[in-house]
Coordinates of C-alpha atoms in Angstrom, one line a residue:
Chain L
M1 CA -55.7 24.7 10.5
T2 CA -56.3 23.6 7.0
D3 CA -59.0 21.4 5.6
E4 CA -56.8 19.8 3.1
P5 CA -55.5 16.2 3.3
L6 CA -51.9 15.4 4.3
L7 CA -51.4 12.6 1.8
R8 CA -53.2 12.0 -1.4
V9 CA -52.8 8.6 -3.2
T10 CA -54.2 8.1 -6.7
A11 CA -54.4 4.8 -8.6
L12 CA -51.2 3.4 -7.0
S13 CA -50.1 0.0 -8.4
K14 CA -47.0 -2.1 -7.9
Y15 CA -46.3 -5.2 -9.9
Y16 CA -43.6 -7.7 -9.3
G17 CA -43.2 -8.9 -12.9
S18 CA -46.5 -10.2 -13.8
R19 CA -47.7 -10.7 -10.3
I20 CA -49.7 -8.1 -8.5
G21 CA -48.2 -6.5 -5.4
C22 CA -51.1 -4.0 -5.0
E23 CA -53.3 -2.5 -7.6
D24 CA -55.2 0.7 -8.1
I25 CA -55.2 2.0 -4.6
S26 CA -56.6 5.5 -4.0
F27 CA -57.2 7.2 -0.7
D28 CA -56.7 10.5 1.1
L29 CA -55.1 10.7 4.6
W30 CA -56.1 13.7 6.8
P31 CA -53.9 15.3 9.4
G32 CA -54.2 13.6 12.8
E33 CA -56.0 10.6 11.3
V34 CA -55.0 7.0 11.8
L35 CA -55.6 4.6 8.9
A36 CA -55.3 0.9 9.4
I37 CA -54.6 -1.4 6.5
V38 CA -55.6 -4.9 7.4
G39 CA -55.6 -8.2 5.4
E40 CA -54.0 -11.6 5.5
S41 CA -50.4 -12.4 4.7
G42 CA -49.6 -11.7 1.0
S43 CA -52.6 -9.3 0.5
G44 CA -50.2 -6.5 -0.5
K45 CA -50.5 -4.4 2.6
T46 CA -46.7 -4.2 3.3
T47 CA -46.0 -3.5 -0.4
L48 CA -48.5 -0.6 -0.2
L49 CA -46.8 0.7 2.9
N50 CA -43.4 0.5 1.4
C51 CA -44.6 2.3 -1.7
L52 CA -46.1 5.0 0.4
S53 CA -43.0 5.5 2.5
T54 CA -40.9 5.6 -0.7
R55 CA -38.9 2.5 0.3
L56 CA -40.3 1.0 -2.9
L57 CA -41.1 2.7 -6.2
P58 CA -44.6 1.9 -7.5
T59 CA -45.1 0.8 -11.1
S60 CA -47.8 3.4 -11.7
G61 CA -49.9 5.9 -9.8
T62 CA -49.0 8.9 -7.7
A63 CA -48.8 9.9 -4.1
S64 CA -48.6 13.6 -3.2
Y65 CA -47.7 14.8 0.3
R66 CA -48.4 18.3 1.7
M67 CA -45.2 19.6 3.1
R68 CA -44.9 21.8 6.2
D69 CA -45.1 24.9 4.0
N70 CA -48.4 23.6 2.5
Q71 CA -46.8 22.8 -0.8
W72 CA -47.9 19.6 -2.5
R73 CA -45.1 17.4 -3.6
D74 CA -45.2 14.3 -5.7
L75 CA -43.3 11.7 -3.6
Y76 CA -41.9 9.8 -6.5
R77 CA -40.5 12.9 -8.2
M78 CA -38.6 14.3 -5.3
S79 CA -34.8 13.9 -5.3
E80 CA -33.4 11.2 -3.1
A81 CA -31.8 13.9 -0.8
E82 CA -35.2 15.5 -0.3
R83 CA -36.9 12.2 0.3
R84 CA -34.3 11.1 2.8
F85 CA -34.6 14.4 4.6
L86 CA -38.4 14.0 4.7
M87 CA -38.1 10.5 6.1
R88 CA -35.9 11.6 9.0
T89 CA -37.8 14.8 9.9
D90 CA -41.4 14.9 9.0
W91 CA -42.0 11.1 8.8
G92 CA -41.4 8.1 11.0
F93 CA -41.2 4.4 10.2
V94 CA -41.8 1.9 12.9
H95 CA -40.7 -1.6 11.8
Q96 CA -42.2 -4.8 13.0
N97 CA -38.8 -6.0 14.2
P98 CA -37.2 -3.2 16.3
A99 CA -33.7 -4.4 15.3
D100 CA -34.5 -3.1 11.8
G101 CA -35.3 0.4 13.0
L102 CA -32.7 0.8 15.8
R103 CA -29.0 0.9 15.9
M104 CA -28.4 -2.0 18.1
T105 CA -24.8 -1.2 19.0
V106 CA -25.3 2.3 20.2
S107 CA -27.0 3.4 23.5
A108 CA -30.7 4.2 23.8
G109 CA -29.9 7.9 24.2
A110 CA -27.9 8.0 21.0
N111 CA -30.7 6.1 19.2
V112 CA -33.2 8.8 20.2
G113 CA -30.7 11.6 19.5
E114 CA -29.6 10.4 16.1
R115 CA -32.3 12.2 14.2
L116 CA -31.6 15.4 16.2
M117 CA -27.9 15.2 15.3
A118 CA -28.8 14.4 11.7
I119 CA -30.7 17.7 11.4
G120 CA -27.8 19.7 12.9
D121 CA -28.2 19.7 16.7
R122 CA -24.7 20.0 18.1
H123 CA -25.3 20.5 21.8
Y124 CA -24.7 17.4 23.8
G125 CA -26.6 18.6 26.8
N126 CA -29.7 19.4 24.9
I127 CA -29.7 16.2 22.9
R128 CA -29.4 14.2 26.1
A129 CA -32.2 16.2 27.8
T130 CA -34.5 15.5 24.9
A131 CA -33.6 11.8 24.9
V132 CA -34.4 11.6 28.6
D133 CA -37.7 13.3 28.0
W134 CA -38.6 10.9 25.2
L135 CA -37.6 7.8 27.1
G136 CA -39.9 9.0 29.9
R137 CA -42.8 9.5 27.5
V138 CA -42.4 5.9 26.2
E139 CA -42.1 4.7 29.8
I140 CA -38.4 3.6 29.7
D141 CA -36.5 4.3 32.9
E142 CA -34.1 7.2 32.6
E143 CA -31.4 5.0 34.1
R144 CA -31.4 2.8 31.0
I145 CA -30.4 5.7 28.7
D146 CA -26.8 4.5 28.3
D147 CA -27.7 0.9 27.8
E148 CA -27.7 -0.6 24.3
P149 CA -31.0 -1.8 22.9
R150 CA -29.6 -5.3 22.9
A151 CA -30.1 -5.3 26.7
F152 CA -33.7 -4.4 26.3
S153 CA -36.8 -6.6 26.2
G154 CA -38.9 -6.8 23.0
G155 CA -41.5 -4.4 24.3
M156 CA -38.9 -1.9 25.4
R157 CA -37.1 -2.0 22.1
Q158 CA -40.4 -1.3 20.3
R159 CA -41.1 1.6 22.6
L160 CA -37.5 2.9 22.0
Q161 CA -38.0 2.7 18.3
I162 CA -41.2 4.7 18.6
A163 CA -39.4 7.4 20.7
R164 CA -36.5 7.5 18.1
N165 CA -39.1 8.2 15.4
L166 CA -41.1 10.8 17.2
V167 CA -38.3 12.9 18.5
T168 CA -38.3 15.3 15.5
G169 CA -42.1 15.8 15.8
P170 CA -43.1 14.1 12.6
R171 CA -46.6 14.6 11.1
L172 CA -46.9 11.2 9.5
V173 CA -45.8 7.8 10.9
F174 CA -45.8 4.5 9.1
M175 CA -46.1 1.4 11.2
D176 CA -45.6 -2.1 10.0
E177 CA -47.2 -4.5 12.5
P178 CA -46.0 -2.5 15.5
T179 CA -47.3 -5.0 18.0
G180 CA -46.2 -8.2 16.1
G181 CA -44.0 -10.5 18.1
L182 CA -45.0 -9.1 21.4
D183 CA -47.0 -11.0 24.1
V184 CA -50.5 -9.8 24.7
S185 CA -50.0 -7.8 27.9
V186 CA -47.0 -6.0 26.4
Q187 CA -49.1 -5.4 23.3
A188 CA -51.9 -3.9 25.3
R189 CA -49.5 -1.5 27.0
L190 CA -47.9 -0.5 23.7
L191 CA -51.2 0.1 22.1
D192 CA -52.3 2.2 25.0
L193 CA -49.0 4.2 24.7
L194 CA -49.4 4.6 21.0
R195 CA -52.9 5.7 21.3
G196 CA -51.9 8.4 23.8
L197 CA -49.0 9.6 21.8
V198 CA -51.0 9.8 18.5
T199 CA -53.7 11.8 20.2
D200 CA -51.4 14.1 22.1
L201 CA -49.2 14.9 19.2
G202 CA -52.0 14.9 16.6
L203 CA -50.0 12.4 14.4
A204 CA -51.3 11.0 11.2
A205 CA -50.4 7.4 10.9
I206 CA -50.8 4.5 8.6
V207 CA -50.7 1.2 10.4
V208 CA -50.4 -2.1 8.7
T209 CA -51.6 -5.0 10.8
H210 CA -53.3 -8.3 10.5
D211 CA -54.7 -7.9 14.0
L212 CA -58.2 -6.5 13.9
A213 CA -58.0 -5.6 17.6
V214 CA -55.0 -3.3 16.9
A215 CA -57.0 -1.6 14.1
R216 CA -60.1 -1.2 16.4
L217 CA -58.0 0.4 19.1
L218 CA -55.8 2.7 17.1
S219 CA -57.5 3.7 13.9
Q220 CA -60.4 5.8 12.9
R221 CA -60.5 4.5 9.4
M222 CA -59.5 1.2 7.8
M223 CA -58.9 -0.4 4.5
V224 CA -59.3 -4.2 4.0
M225 CA -57.0 -5.7 1.4
K226 CA -57.1 -9.0 -0.4
D227 CA -54.9 -10.1 -3.3
G228 CA -53.5 -6.6 -3.8
H229 CA -56.9 -4.9 -4.0
V230 CA -58.9 -2.9 -1.4
V231 CA -62.1 -4.9 -0.9
E232 CA -63.6 -2.6 1.7
A233 CA -62.8 0.8 3.2
G234 CA -64.6 2.9 5.8
L235 CA -64.8 4.0 9.4
T236 CA -63.2 1.3 11.6
D237 CA -66.2 0.8 13.8
R238 CA -68.5 0.5 10.8
V239 CA -66.3 -2.0 8.9
L240 CA -65.8 -4.2 12.0
D241 CA -69.4 -4.0 13.2
D242 CA -71.1 -4.1 9.9
P243 CA -68.8 -5.7 7.4
R244 CA -70.2 -5.7 3.8
A245 CA -67.7 -7.4 1.6
P246 CA -67.8 -11.2 1.9
Y247 CA -64.1 -11.3 2.7
T248 CA -64.4 -8.8 5.5
Q249 CA -67.2 -10.8 7.0
L250 CA -65.0 -13.8 6.9
L251 CA -62.1 -11.9 8.5
V252 CA -64.3 -10.5 11.3
S253 CA -65.9 -13.9 12.0
S254 CA -62.5 -15.5 12.2
I255 CA -61.5 -13.6 15.3
L256 CA -60.9 -16.0 18.1
Q257 CA -63.1 -15.5 21.1
V258 CA -61.7 -16.2 24.5
Chain I
M1 CA 20.4 -7.0 -19.1
S2 CA 23.2 -5.0 -17.6
T3 CA 22.8 -3.1 -14.4
P4 CA 22.7 0.6 -15.1
A5 CA 25.5 2.7 -13.7
T6 CA 23.1 4.4 -11.3
D7 CA 22.8 1.1 -9.5
I8 CA 19.1 1.2 -9.8
A9 CA 17.3 -2.1 -9.6
T10 CA 16.0 -3.6 -12.8
Y11 CA 12.5 -2.7 -12.0
N12 CA 10.7 0.2 -13.6
F13 CA 11.5 3.5 -11.8
A14 CA 9.8 3.4 -8.4
Y15 CA 8.7 -0.2 -8.9
L16 CA 5.2 0.4 -10.4
D17 CA 4.8 0.4 -14.2
E18 CA 4.0 3.7 -15.9
Q19 CA 0.4 2.9 -16.6
T20 CA -0.2 2.1 -13.0
K21 CA 1.5 5.3 -11.9
R22 CA -0.6 7.2 -14.4
M23 CA -3.8 5.7 -13.0
I24 CA -2.8 6.5 -9.4
R25 CA -1.9 10.1 -10.4
R26 CA -5.3 10.5 -11.9
A27 CA -6.9 9.4 -8.7
I28 CA -4.6 11.7 -6.7
L29 CA -5.6 14.7 -8.9
K30 CA -9.2 13.9 -8.5
G31 CA -8.7 13.6 -4.8
I32 CA -7.0 17.0 -4.7
A33 CA -9.9 18.5 -6.8
I34 CA -12.5 17.3 -4.3
P35 CA -10.8 17.6 -0.9
G36 CA -11.7 14.8 1.5
Y37 CA -13.5 12.7 -1.1
Q38 CA -12.4 9.1 -1.3
V39 CA -11.4 8.2 -4.8
P40 CA -11.5 4.5 -5.7
F41 CA -8.4 3.3 -7.5
A42 CA -7.1 -0.1 -8.7
S43 CA -4.7 -0.8 -5.9
R44 CA -1.9 -3.1 -6.9
E45 CA -0.2 -5.9 -5.0
M46 CA 3.0 -4.6 -3.4
P47 CA 5.9 -6.6 -2.1
M48 CA 4.7 -6.2 1.4
P49 CA 1.6 -7.3 3.4
Y50 CA -1.6 -5.2 3.7
G51 CA -1.4 -3.1 6.8
W52 CA 2.2 -2.3 6.3
G53 CA 1.5 0.7 4.1
T54 CA 0.7 -0.6 0.7
G55 CA -1.5 2.4 0.0
G56 CA 1.1 4.9 1.1
V57 CA 3.8 3.2 -0.9
Q58 CA 1.8 3.3 -4.1
V59 CA 1.0 7.0 -3.7
T60 CA 4.7 7.7 -3.0
A61 CA 5.8 5.6 -6.0
A62 CA 3.4 7.5 -8.2
I63 CA 4.6 11.0 -7.2
I64 CA 8.3 10.4 -6.5
G65 CA 10.9 11.7 -9.0
P66 CA 14.7 11.3 -9.1
D67 CA 15.2 14.7 -7.5
D68 CA 13.0 14.0 -4.5
V69 CA 14.2 13.6 -1.0
L70 CA 12.3 11.0 0.9
K71 CA 11.6 10.7 4.7
V72 CA 9.6 7.8 6.1
I73 CA 8.3 7.7 9.6
D74 CA 6.5 5.1 11.6
Q75 CA 4.7 6.4 14.7
G76 CA 7.0 9.4 14.4
A77 CA 10.2 7.4 14.4
D78 CA 12.6 7.1 11.5
D79 CA 14.3 4.0 12.8
T80 CA 11.6 1.3 13.2
T81 CA 11.2 -1.7 10.9
N82 CA 8.4 -0.3 8.7
A83 CA 10.1 3.1 8.2
V84 CA 13.5 1.5 7.5
S85 CA 12.2 -1.0 5.0
I86 CA 10.1 1.4 3.1
R87 CA 13.0 3.9 2.9
A88 CA 15.3 1.1 1.7
F89 CA 12.7 0.0 -0.8
F90 CA 12.6 3.4 -2.5
Q91 CA 16.4 3.7 -2.3
K92 CA 16.5 0.5 -4.3
V93 CA 13.7 1.0 -6.8
A94 CA 14.0 4.8 -7.3
D95 CA 17.5 5.6 -6.2
V96 CA 16.3 8.7 -4.5
A97 CA 18.0 10.6 -1.7
V98 CA 16.7 9.8 1.8
T99 CA 16.8 11.8 4.9
T100 CA 15.5 11.8 8.4
E101 CA 15.3 15.5 8.7
T102 CA 11.8 16.9 8.2
A103 CA 12.9 20.2 6.8
K104 CA 15.0 18.6 4.1
A105 CA 12.5 16.1 2.8
T106 CA 10.2 16.8 -0.2
I107 CA 8.1 13.7 0.4
I108 CA 7.3 12.4 3.8
Q109 CA 5.6 9.1 4.0
T110 CA 4.0 8.7 7.4
R111 CA 2.3 6.1 9.5
H112 CA 0.2 7.9 12.1
R113 CA 2.1 11.1 12.9
I114 CA 2.6 14.6 11.4
P115 CA 6.2 15.8 12.2
E116 CA 6.6 18.4 14.9
H117 CA 8.7 20.6 12.7
P118 CA 6.2 22.8 10.7
L119 CA 5.8 21.7 7.1
T120 CA 6.4 24.1 4.3
E121 CA 5.0 24.8 0.9
G122 CA 6.3 22.3 -1.7
Q123 CA 6.4 19.4 0.8
T124 CA 4.1 16.4 0.4
L125 CA 2.9 14.3 3.3
V126 CA 1.8 10.8 2.3
Y127 CA -0.3 8.9 4.9
Q128 CA -0.7 5.1 5.1
V129 CA -4.4 4.5 5.8
P130 CA -5.9 1.3 7.1
I131 CA -9.6 2.2 7.0
P132 CA -10.5 5.2 5.0
E133 CA -14.2 5.3 5.8
P134 CA -14.9 7.3 9.0
L135 CA -18.5 6.0 9.1
R136 CA -17.6 2.4 8.7
F137 CA -17.9 1.1 12.3
L138 CA -21.4 2.6 12.6
E139 CA -22.6 1.8 9.1
P140 CA -21.2 -1.4 7.6
R141 CA -22.8 -1.0 4.1
E142 CA -20.5 0.7 1.6
T143 CA -23.5 1.6 -0.6
E144 CA -25.0 3.4 2.3
T145 CA -21.9 5.2 3.4
R146 CA -21.3 6.4 -0.1
K147 CA -24.9 7.7 -0.2
M148 CA -24.3 9.5 3.1
H149 CA -21.2 11.2 1.8
A150 CA -23.0 12.2 -1.4
L151 CA -26.0 13.7 0.5
E152 CA -23.8 15.1 3.3
E153 CA -25.7 13.1 5.9
Y154 CA -23.2 13.2 8.7
G155 CA -25.4 12.9 11.8
L156 CA -24.1 9.5 12.4
M157 CA -20.6 10.8 13.0
H158 CA -21.9 12.7 16.0
V159 CA -23.7 9.6 17.2
K160 CA -20.2 8.2 17.7
L161 CA -19.1 11.2 19.6
Y162 CA -22.3 11.2 21.6
E163 CA -21.5 7.6 22.6
D164 CA -18.1 8.6 23.8
I165 CA -19.4 11.3 26.1
A166 CA -22.2 9.1 27.4
R167 CA -19.7 6.4 28.3
H168 CA -16.6 8.3 29.3
G169 CA -17.9 11.8 30.2
R170 CA -15.8 13.3 27.4
I171 CA -15.0 12.6 23.8
A172 CA -12.7 9.7 24.3
T173 CA -11.7 9.2 20.7
T174 CA -7.9 9.9 20.7
Y175 CA -6.9 8.8 17.2
A176 CA -8.6 8.7 13.8
Y177 CA -10.6 11.6 15.0
P178 CA -13.1 12.6 12.3
V179 CA -12.6 15.9 10.5
K180 CA -14.6 18.0 8.1
V181 CA -12.6 19.1 5.1
E182 CA -13.4 22.5 3.5
G183 CA -16.9 22.4 5.0
R184 CA -18.0 19.4 2.9
Y185 CA -16.6 15.9 3.3
V186 CA -16.1 14.2 6.6
M187 CA -12.8 12.4 6.5
D188 CA -10.8 10.0 8.6
P189 CA -7.3 11.4 9.1
S190 CA -5.9 7.9 9.3
P191 CA -5.0 6.7 12.8
T192 CA -3.0 9.8 13.6
P193 CA -3.4 11.0 17.2
K194 CA -5.9 13.8 17.4
F195 CA -3.0 15.8 18.7
D196 CA -2.0 16.3 15.1
N197 CA -5.5 17.2 13.8
P198 CA -4.9 21.0 14.2
K199 CA -1.7 20.7 12.1
M200 CA -3.8 19.5 9.1
H201 CA -5.8 22.7 9.2
M202 CA -4.5 25.3 6.6
S203 CA -1.3 23.3 6.2
P204 CA 1.0 24.6 3.5
A205 CA 2.0 21.1 2.6
L206 CA 0.0 18.8 0.3
Q207 CA -1.5 15.8 2.2
L208 CA -2.2 12.6 0.4
F209 CA -3.9 9.5 1.8
G210 CA -3.5 6.0 0.4
A211 CA -5.5 3.0 1.5
G212 CA -4.1 -0.1 -0.3
R213 CA -6.4 -2.8 0.9
E214 CA -9.5 -0.6 0.7
K215 CA -8.4 0.8 -2.6
R216 CA -9.1 4.4 -1.9
I217 CA -7.1 7.6 -2.3
Y218 CA -8.0 11.0 -0.8
A219 CA -6.3 14.3 -0.4
V220 CA -6.2 17.6 1.5
P221 CA -4.7 20.3 -0.8
P222 CA -2.5 23.0 0.8
F223 CA -4.2 25.7 2.7
T224 CA -7.5 23.8 3.2
K225 CA -9.8 24.1 6.1
V226 CA -9.7 20.9 8.3
V227 CA -12.1 21.1 11.3
S228 CA -12.4 18.4 13.9
L229 CA -16.0 17.5 14.7
D230 CA -17.3 18.2 18.2
F231 CA -20.3 19.4 20.3
E232 CA -20.9 23.0 21.4
D233 CA -20.7 22.0 25.0
H234 CA -17.9 19.4 24.5
P235 CA -15.4 21.2 22.2
F236 CA -12.5 19.4 20.5
E237 CA -9.4 19.2 22.6
I238 CA -6.0 17.7 22.0
Q239 CA -4.0 15.6 24.4
A240 CA -1.9 17.4 27.0
F241 CA 1.1 15.9 28.8
D242 CA 2.0 16.9 32.3
Q243 CA 5.8 16.5 31.8
P244 CA 8.2 17.4 29.1
C245 CA 10.2 14.9 26.9
A246 CA 12.7 13.0 29.2
L247 CA 15.5 13.3 26.7
C248 CA 15.1 16.8 25.1
G249 CA 12.8 18.6 27.5
A250 CA 10.4 19.6 24.7
E251 CA 6.9 20.7 25.7
Q252 CA 3.7 20.8 23.6
V253 CA 4.9 17.9 21.5
Y254 CA 3.4 14.4 21.3
L255 CA 5.1 12.0 23.7
D256 CA 5.4 8.2 23.7
E257 CA 5.7 6.2 26.9
V258 CA 8.8 4.0 27.0
I259 CA 9.0 1.2 29.5
L260 CA 12.5 1.1 31.2
D261 CA 12.4 -1.9 33.4
D262 CA 9.9 -4.5 34.9
K263 CA 9.5 -2.5 38.1
G264 CA 7.2 0.1 36.7
G265 CA 9.9 2.5 35.5
H266 CA 9.0 4.5 32.5
M267 CA 9.6 7.7 30.7
F268 CA 7.9 9.9 28.2
V269 CA 9.9 10.8 25.1
C270 CA 9.2 12.6 21.9
S271 CA 7.4 10.4 19.4
D272 CA 9.1 12.4 16.6
T273 CA 12.6 11.1 16.8
D274 CA 14.0 13.6 14.4
H275 CA 12.6 16.5 16.4
C276 CA 14.1 15.0 19.6
E277 CA 17.5 14.5 18.1
T278 CA 17.6 17.9 16.5
R279 CA 16.8 19.5 19.9
Q280 CA 19.4 17.4 21.7
A281 CA 22.0 18.4 19.1
C282 CA 21.2 22.0 19.9
G283 CA 21.9 21.4 23.6
H284 CA 18.4 20.8 25.0
R285 CA 18.3 18.3 27.8
G286 CA 15.6 16.4 29.6
H287 CA 15.7 15.0 33.1
L288 CA 16.8 11.5 31.9
S289 CA 19.4 12.7 29.4
P290 CA 22.7 10.8 29.9
D291 CA 24.7 14.1 30.0
I292 CA 23.0 15.2 33.2
L293 CA 24.2 12.1 35.0
E294 CA 27.9 12.7 34.1
P295 CA 28.7 15.3 36.7
A296 CA 27.7 12.9 39.4
Q297 CA 30.2 10.3 38.3

């Protein structure tokens, strides 16, 4: 084991013309750690996530990632080929809308197997066995392996998307509102599943959410964003139980009680 | 303007103007230099509809010379509408000799078959291609498929084969079967039956592919490796037929089903008509050949 972080972000800023997407964000992410980024709509959390996952190029600042060989690499100076390879092996990206992250016209098994085939697996039997195994781990019945995701419910699609991302054993997963658009009971199951997987696999994850309950359940650490800036960061329990910034206090007190 | 004595039409030689032919030749040369790579070119309007071989006709027009001998086949046959009209077109605009014999032709324009008779050095096979992009049906974005070719990200092609096996228990793709050319580019061999894929491998003939509507030209130079994609546990296989050709008795050739009546009668005959006729002329007979019936009369 190493006592170095996995991802190191320094003074990251993204401007859309003169408007601020996010500004001067710095943090370290450690292996096996789940970081939640919370904030209201338009606070820049998705911009930040897209910059970190190299789907967007930031205006300034750096993000370095420790590769599997312990070499530090600047994400924004890697070649596109390296970046895309990283994204489909060592990283995962779970979209809010599963249709964005799945191939809706190919079967569930092929969706899970795609990454394996992309890194050169050419044995149908092995690919299928791995797909069956992963469907089981995300609680999708093995019989559904040849069905297209179109025939799946929203919760199943989201679980399939998670399996598709985790099949190559990534070390870092980005999640953009993973429970958005799901009803509460399905949300609870998905969170339970995610929490189990993250712990079992020792995944590091960056989870963007506006739902403080998701942050509480999944993350060890959280950052609260407003207008493109981090207004408060710290251990999740500390931030939620003892919010210091006025905005965080407002956010915590706006949670609806049943 | 008086008609020249050669009875050639008053078009430019081979219909296209010289600048256009030059542009197409440059695309062809680039295609040959990068086997399997789809070279964009400024496809012209041709006096025929898209889907009838506008790409192939432009490639042929760019490479044909007065000394060439042209053969045109459509699904292996020399005598169908498409083949007859393209052959007549080049007779009219280039006044070239035409043939139906594979061995005599220098340029063979083909729609979906490679002749059974082995091709030789110096021959050129021109394919008419409807959709040049093998990844198209899985990835609709052109920007993305180009990037995938550039970065050699071909996992998606196997997703298609995986789907075949998952649904049908075997790779059910029978035509336009994807190949990898010279270990680099994945290429769509146009909708030729996969039966012909092995003939592309290390072929002594030059193979040119023209897609008119999609405006792409690509090429496989002579003696180039062409490998059909497959899985380790589901290797590539070509079609096999349980009976020989009904007219010439040929085996190990690609057969077409021909319906004989409305009572379910049918027969299988060579799809390559020239091959079938040549064999019959040499005395080969199948079980439905007219000559066999004669002794009974």
